[in-house]
């Protein structure tokens, strides 16, 4: 019998139980035993039994709980995959405690691509062994000429290159002319070359690029706000920071708000670095997804351009994050784990001790204040590149130049569209509303079509012949008769959506080529990409679109942007309404005149004296920021104070309300933090669930998380249909 000292046995026992974070809403890792002969280190991705199932989890490094050894179950398998590194593990812990989400739910975002935990099988390659075939044919000679380089080919690769059929290759192989070798799996993207095509930068760009380069070269954590009007060359400038990171041997992550639509970005990257970045977003084919995940983990992919979920890729040596359009609301995830990818990227940089660059023409108030107060650096690009002038912006006072009866476009805007058309240039009409009309009602009895499951009107989509709920997706056929009074043909559409604007445009300009772009278009992202490309090639005269068209595209021939309803975003009670409207309108009007032609932006508004309209028309962003920052400071709103939202929802209104009230009563006493509400949410009903909101407002340094945690512990458990969702730093107040 083998003799073990008591010490070594104890050590073995200690190390034979490890904590594993599993992808579910557990507050702590679970304990598992490590079978003899298996090596599981912190970060190892493992397969473990969980109830009747098997799930993937990550070995964690917290102390294990004491578990009855008889209940301990073993790890089934350690995947052949690089372990999740220490920095990423701390990132998960930190997000979990910041957002008050269970760590398992955060880890779940790391484990989204289970097929990538096993290595990609190598390809089978063939190498010429040096001998000659029994009989030479033309086809055989062509194959052998290629094989003479002594490198490994795949069978189909060499057959294709030689222009012969596979049987020719297999015939040679059967005669023993080839040895088989393993070829490592093909890289998803070629390696970017930092010196491939460095541009000649302007003076301003050079100095901005130098600042960013220095941050990357000297290393260490820093955040720099790259602030410059649309078309000033921010992309060119942060490409230099990327080049510096590549030269250092670091991996780079570029976050973009709408990756599925940024074809042009990928091409520009290719022009600069001679290779595309790997893309990461929800639209990737499953196989590509696996390969990108795996090759990021192995360090074979050097640059990823992706949506917010790319933050949870298992980078091997991440050394720079760039967040393009850092102000964009798309960075906020409001599902399961509520987090803002911009803020979490800054945290990731802090944990990884590397620089972060935030780029925007209209930075968020938060980032502007951080720069003002010296927490972030700031570099500014003051003007557009080359001769491109910013568009000439004007407000159209709709009270003075109203549209014709039944229409939505002012004669001033229509006149400008006509002249643009005559010059052979493109116009863009922007309206952030999908469908035909936001409300349908019966002229006889006044019945309004409302979603049966939500407190929202049904939006008519005339192309599809449906009325649709934009909150839960409920759709029904547009009825002929009013369901209330039975009157036939008396339904009226109230207000415009993009489809209705298109109808009005076609009425005025029947010969113009008109395109409508919105996210619910048939054909999805593929079709959108094609349409966007067609537009930049000049294959449309008038484009009517939602905010999809506002982001990042370069339409060289677009010289007029008309905003159909500039007041639209100002109406709600959101504390960021003015900021958001300013950002969106600046971005949309910034689509015009990007290549030097004289261009114009027209804003249809009923309140031309509103500070947002004034700021845009005068081009005086500074005054707007000053005012908005002063306003936030006065009201102690972020970043001068802190907010957290709690949404309680339930199957009945009474349950939701009483639970919300009970939580309110459970709130700890604090001098720095106040609880507002509960109040019925503006969206009182969503998908059949009634909603109440609490808003927690704290001073800048208040411990919001501690407060909310205590409140939830002191309050009643959520039972039955009741659900409680916490949103730290909320962006949405609906
Ligand atoms: P931003 O990101 O600030 O909107 P871009 O980087 O997209 O600006 O630049 C706007 C346009 O000007 C692009 O077509 C870009 O290729 C061009 N551009 C900017 N700077 C330069 C430069 N130094 N050399 C050549 N082209 C440039
Ligand atoms: Zn609905």
Coordinates of N, CA and C and ligand atoms in Angstrom, one line a residue, residues 451 454 469 472, ligand 2:
X451 N -52.0 48.2 -27.7 CA -51.5 46.9 -27.5 C -52.3 46.2 -26.4
X454 N -49.5 45.9 -23.5 CA -48.6 46.9 -23.1 C -49.4 48.3 -23.1
X469 N -47.0 46.4 -32.0 CA -46.5 47.0 -30.8 C -45.0 47.1 -30.8
X472 N -43.5 45.0 -27.4 CA -43.5 43.5 -27.2 C -43.6 42.7 -28.5
Ligands
LIG2 ZN1 -47.1 45.2 -26.6

